[in-house]
mmCIF file of C-alpha atoms in Angstrom:
data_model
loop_
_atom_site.group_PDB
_atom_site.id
_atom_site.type_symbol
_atom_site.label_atom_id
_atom_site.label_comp_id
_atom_site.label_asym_id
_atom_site.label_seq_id
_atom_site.Cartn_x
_atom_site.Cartn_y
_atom_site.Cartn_z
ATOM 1 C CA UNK A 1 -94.637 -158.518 8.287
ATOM 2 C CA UNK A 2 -98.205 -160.181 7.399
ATOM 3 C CA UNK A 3 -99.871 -157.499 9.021
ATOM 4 C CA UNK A 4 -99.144 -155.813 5.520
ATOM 5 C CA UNK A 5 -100.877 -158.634 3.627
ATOM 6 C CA UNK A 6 -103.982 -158.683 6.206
ATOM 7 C CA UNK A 7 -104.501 -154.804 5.421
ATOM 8 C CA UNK A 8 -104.105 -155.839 1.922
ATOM 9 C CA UNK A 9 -107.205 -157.891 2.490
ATOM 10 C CA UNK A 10 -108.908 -155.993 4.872
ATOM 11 C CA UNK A 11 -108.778 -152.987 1.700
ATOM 12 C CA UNK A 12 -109.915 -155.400 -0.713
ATOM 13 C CA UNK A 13 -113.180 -156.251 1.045
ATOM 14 C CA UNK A 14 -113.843 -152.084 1.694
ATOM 15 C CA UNK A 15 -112.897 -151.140 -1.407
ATOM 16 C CA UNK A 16 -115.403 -153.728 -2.640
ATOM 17 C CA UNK A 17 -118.097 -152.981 -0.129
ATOM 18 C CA UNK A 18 -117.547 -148.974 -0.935
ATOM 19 C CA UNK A 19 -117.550 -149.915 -4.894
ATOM 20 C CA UNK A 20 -120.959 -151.918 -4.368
ATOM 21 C CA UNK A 21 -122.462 -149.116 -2.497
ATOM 22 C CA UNK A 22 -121.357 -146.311 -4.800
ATOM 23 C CA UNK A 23 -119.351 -144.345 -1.978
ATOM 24 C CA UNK A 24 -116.827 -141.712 -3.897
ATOM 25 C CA UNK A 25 -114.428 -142.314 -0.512
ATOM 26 C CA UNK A 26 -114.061 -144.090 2.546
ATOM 27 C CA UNK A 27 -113.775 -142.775 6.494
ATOM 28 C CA UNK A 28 -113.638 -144.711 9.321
ATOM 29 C CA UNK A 29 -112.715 -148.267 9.247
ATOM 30 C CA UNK A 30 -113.411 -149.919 12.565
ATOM 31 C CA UNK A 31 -111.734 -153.794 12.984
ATOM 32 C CA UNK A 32 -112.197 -156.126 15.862
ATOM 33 C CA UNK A 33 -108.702 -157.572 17.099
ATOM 34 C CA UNK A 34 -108.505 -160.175 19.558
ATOM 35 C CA UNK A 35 -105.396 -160.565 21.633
ATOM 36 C CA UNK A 36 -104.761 -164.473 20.153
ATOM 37 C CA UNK A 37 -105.606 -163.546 16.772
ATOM 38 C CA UNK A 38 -101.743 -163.343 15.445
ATOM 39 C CA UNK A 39 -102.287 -159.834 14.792
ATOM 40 C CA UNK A 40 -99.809 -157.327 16.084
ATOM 41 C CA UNK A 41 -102.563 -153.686 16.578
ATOM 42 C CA UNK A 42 -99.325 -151.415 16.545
ATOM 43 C CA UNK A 43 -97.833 -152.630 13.180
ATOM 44 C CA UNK A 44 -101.304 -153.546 11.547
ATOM 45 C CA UNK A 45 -101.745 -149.398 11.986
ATOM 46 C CA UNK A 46 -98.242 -148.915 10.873
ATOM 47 C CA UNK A 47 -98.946 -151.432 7.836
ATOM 48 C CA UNK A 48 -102.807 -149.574 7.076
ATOM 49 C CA UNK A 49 -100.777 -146.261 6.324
ATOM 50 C CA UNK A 50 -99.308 -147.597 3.618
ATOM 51 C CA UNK A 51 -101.652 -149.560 2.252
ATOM 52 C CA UNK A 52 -104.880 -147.198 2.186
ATOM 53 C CA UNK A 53 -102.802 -145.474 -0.490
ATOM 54 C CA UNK A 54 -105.264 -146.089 -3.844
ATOM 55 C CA UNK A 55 -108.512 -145.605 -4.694
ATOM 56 C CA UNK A 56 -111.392 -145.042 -2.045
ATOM 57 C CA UNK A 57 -109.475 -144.930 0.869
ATOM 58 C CA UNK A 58 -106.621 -142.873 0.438
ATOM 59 C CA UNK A 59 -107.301 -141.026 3.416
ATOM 60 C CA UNK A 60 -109.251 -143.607 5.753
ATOM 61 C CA UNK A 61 -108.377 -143.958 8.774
ATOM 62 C CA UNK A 62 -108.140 -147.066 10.987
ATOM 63 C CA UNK A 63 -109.664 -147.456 14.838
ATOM 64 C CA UNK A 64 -108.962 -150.917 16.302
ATOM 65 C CA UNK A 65 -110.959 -152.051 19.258
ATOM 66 C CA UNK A 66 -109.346 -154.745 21.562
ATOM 67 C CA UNK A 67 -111.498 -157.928 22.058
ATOM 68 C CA UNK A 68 -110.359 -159.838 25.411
ATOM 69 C CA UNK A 69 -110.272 -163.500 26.028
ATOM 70 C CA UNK A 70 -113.488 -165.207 27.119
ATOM 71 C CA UNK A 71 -113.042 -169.100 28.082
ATOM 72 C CA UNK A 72 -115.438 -170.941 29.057
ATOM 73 C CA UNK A 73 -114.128 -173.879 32.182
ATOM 74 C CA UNK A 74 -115.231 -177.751 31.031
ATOM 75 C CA UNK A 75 -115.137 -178.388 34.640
ATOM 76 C CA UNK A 76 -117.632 -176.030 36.642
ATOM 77 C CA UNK A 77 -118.917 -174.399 33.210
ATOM 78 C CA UNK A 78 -117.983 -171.138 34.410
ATOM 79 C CA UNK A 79 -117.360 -167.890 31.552
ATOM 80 C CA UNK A 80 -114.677 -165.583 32.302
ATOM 81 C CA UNK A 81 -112.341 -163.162 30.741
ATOM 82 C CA UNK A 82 -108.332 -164.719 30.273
ATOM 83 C CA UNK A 83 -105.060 -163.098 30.165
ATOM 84 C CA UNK A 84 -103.485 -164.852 26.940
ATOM 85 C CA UNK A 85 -100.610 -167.019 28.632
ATOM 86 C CA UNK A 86 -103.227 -167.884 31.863
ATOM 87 C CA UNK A 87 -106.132 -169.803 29.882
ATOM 88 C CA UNK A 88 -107.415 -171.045 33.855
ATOM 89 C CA UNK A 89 -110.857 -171.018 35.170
ATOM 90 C CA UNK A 90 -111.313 -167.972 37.236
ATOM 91 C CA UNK A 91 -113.895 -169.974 39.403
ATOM 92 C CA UNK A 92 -111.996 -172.962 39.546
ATOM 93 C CA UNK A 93 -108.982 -172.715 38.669
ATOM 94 C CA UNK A 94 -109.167 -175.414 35.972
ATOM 95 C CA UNK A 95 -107.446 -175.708 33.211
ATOM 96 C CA UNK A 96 -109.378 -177.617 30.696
ATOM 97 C CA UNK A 97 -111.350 -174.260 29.067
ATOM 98 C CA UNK A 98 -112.254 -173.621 25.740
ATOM 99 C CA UNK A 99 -111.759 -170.521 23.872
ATOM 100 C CA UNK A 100 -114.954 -168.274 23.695
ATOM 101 C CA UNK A 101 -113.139 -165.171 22.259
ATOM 102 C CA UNK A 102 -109.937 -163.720 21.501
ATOM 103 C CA UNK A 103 -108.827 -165.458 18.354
ATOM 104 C CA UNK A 104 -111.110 -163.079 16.066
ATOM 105 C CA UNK A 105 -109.741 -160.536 13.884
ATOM 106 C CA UNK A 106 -113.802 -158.770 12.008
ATOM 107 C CA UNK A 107 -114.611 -156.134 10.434
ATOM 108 C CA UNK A 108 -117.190 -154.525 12.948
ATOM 109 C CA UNK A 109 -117.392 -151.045 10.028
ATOM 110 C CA UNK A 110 -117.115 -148.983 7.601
ATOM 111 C CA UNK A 111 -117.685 -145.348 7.199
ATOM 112 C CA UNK A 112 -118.734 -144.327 3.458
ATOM 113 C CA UNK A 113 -118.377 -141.234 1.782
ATOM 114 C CA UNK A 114 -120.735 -140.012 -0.778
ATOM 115 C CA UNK A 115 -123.240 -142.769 -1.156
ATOM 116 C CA UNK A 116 -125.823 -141.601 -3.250
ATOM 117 C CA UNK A 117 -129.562 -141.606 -1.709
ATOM 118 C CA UNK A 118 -131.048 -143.508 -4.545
ATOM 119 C CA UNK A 119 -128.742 -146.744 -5.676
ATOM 120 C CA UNK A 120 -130.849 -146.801 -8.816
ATOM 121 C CA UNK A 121 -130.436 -143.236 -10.093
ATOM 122 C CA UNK A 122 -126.147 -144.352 -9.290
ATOM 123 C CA UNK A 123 -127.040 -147.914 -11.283
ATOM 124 C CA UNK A 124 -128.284 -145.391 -14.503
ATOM 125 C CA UNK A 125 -125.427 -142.909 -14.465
ATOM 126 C CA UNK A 126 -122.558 -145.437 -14.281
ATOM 127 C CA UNK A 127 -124.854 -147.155 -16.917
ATOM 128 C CA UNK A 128 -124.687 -144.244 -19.463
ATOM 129 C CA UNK A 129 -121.562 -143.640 -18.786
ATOM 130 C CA UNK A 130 -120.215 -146.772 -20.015
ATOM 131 C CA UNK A 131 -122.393 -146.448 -23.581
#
């Protein structure tokens, strides 16, 4: 199941992000998941509860928004939205398009927990603490 390994990831870059920005925890993580992006949305949830387990985002919690397919027709150059096994013009019917959207898998948030109002007066604490 990659869907394990891309949470693995995912974590890696909030846990950094949270890290960089001081947070003591993380909330909300909102991902954008296009329908030809390889990425199953019913095991990557099933995958995220096991891997939020560890620092930061122990109890996170994952919302993943659906992005549809958007091709664009070489033919009449019209933009329209795709079902993944009819890539066709919607105008046209052509079937020479290329892919505006669908294939992305991004991470559109992150809710942080605990981020101190002054970065600086974090910077100095974690700085004496380490003396």
């Amino acid at each position: 199941m990659h869907e394990l390994a891309v949470c693995s990831e995912l974590l890696d870059q909030v846990r950094a992000t949270a890290l960089a920005r001081h947070a003591k925890s993380v909330g909300q993580i909102t991902i954008v998941v296009g329908e030809l992006s390889g990425v199953e949305p019913d095991l990557l949830r099933q995958a995220f509860s096991i891997a939020r387990a560890g620092p930061l985002t122990a109890e996170a919690e994952l919302l993943v928004q659906p992005a549809p397919i958007r091709i664009r027709c070489r033919e009449c150059g019209n933009d329209n939205e795709a079902a993944a096994n009819r890539l066709l013009c919607a105008k046209c019917g052509g079937f020479r398009v290329d892919l505006l959207a669908g294939d992305e898998l991004l991470l559109a948030s992150i809710e942080l927990h605990g981020v101190p109002e002054n970065p600086i007066e974090a910077n100095q604490s974690r700085e004496a603490s380490h003396v």
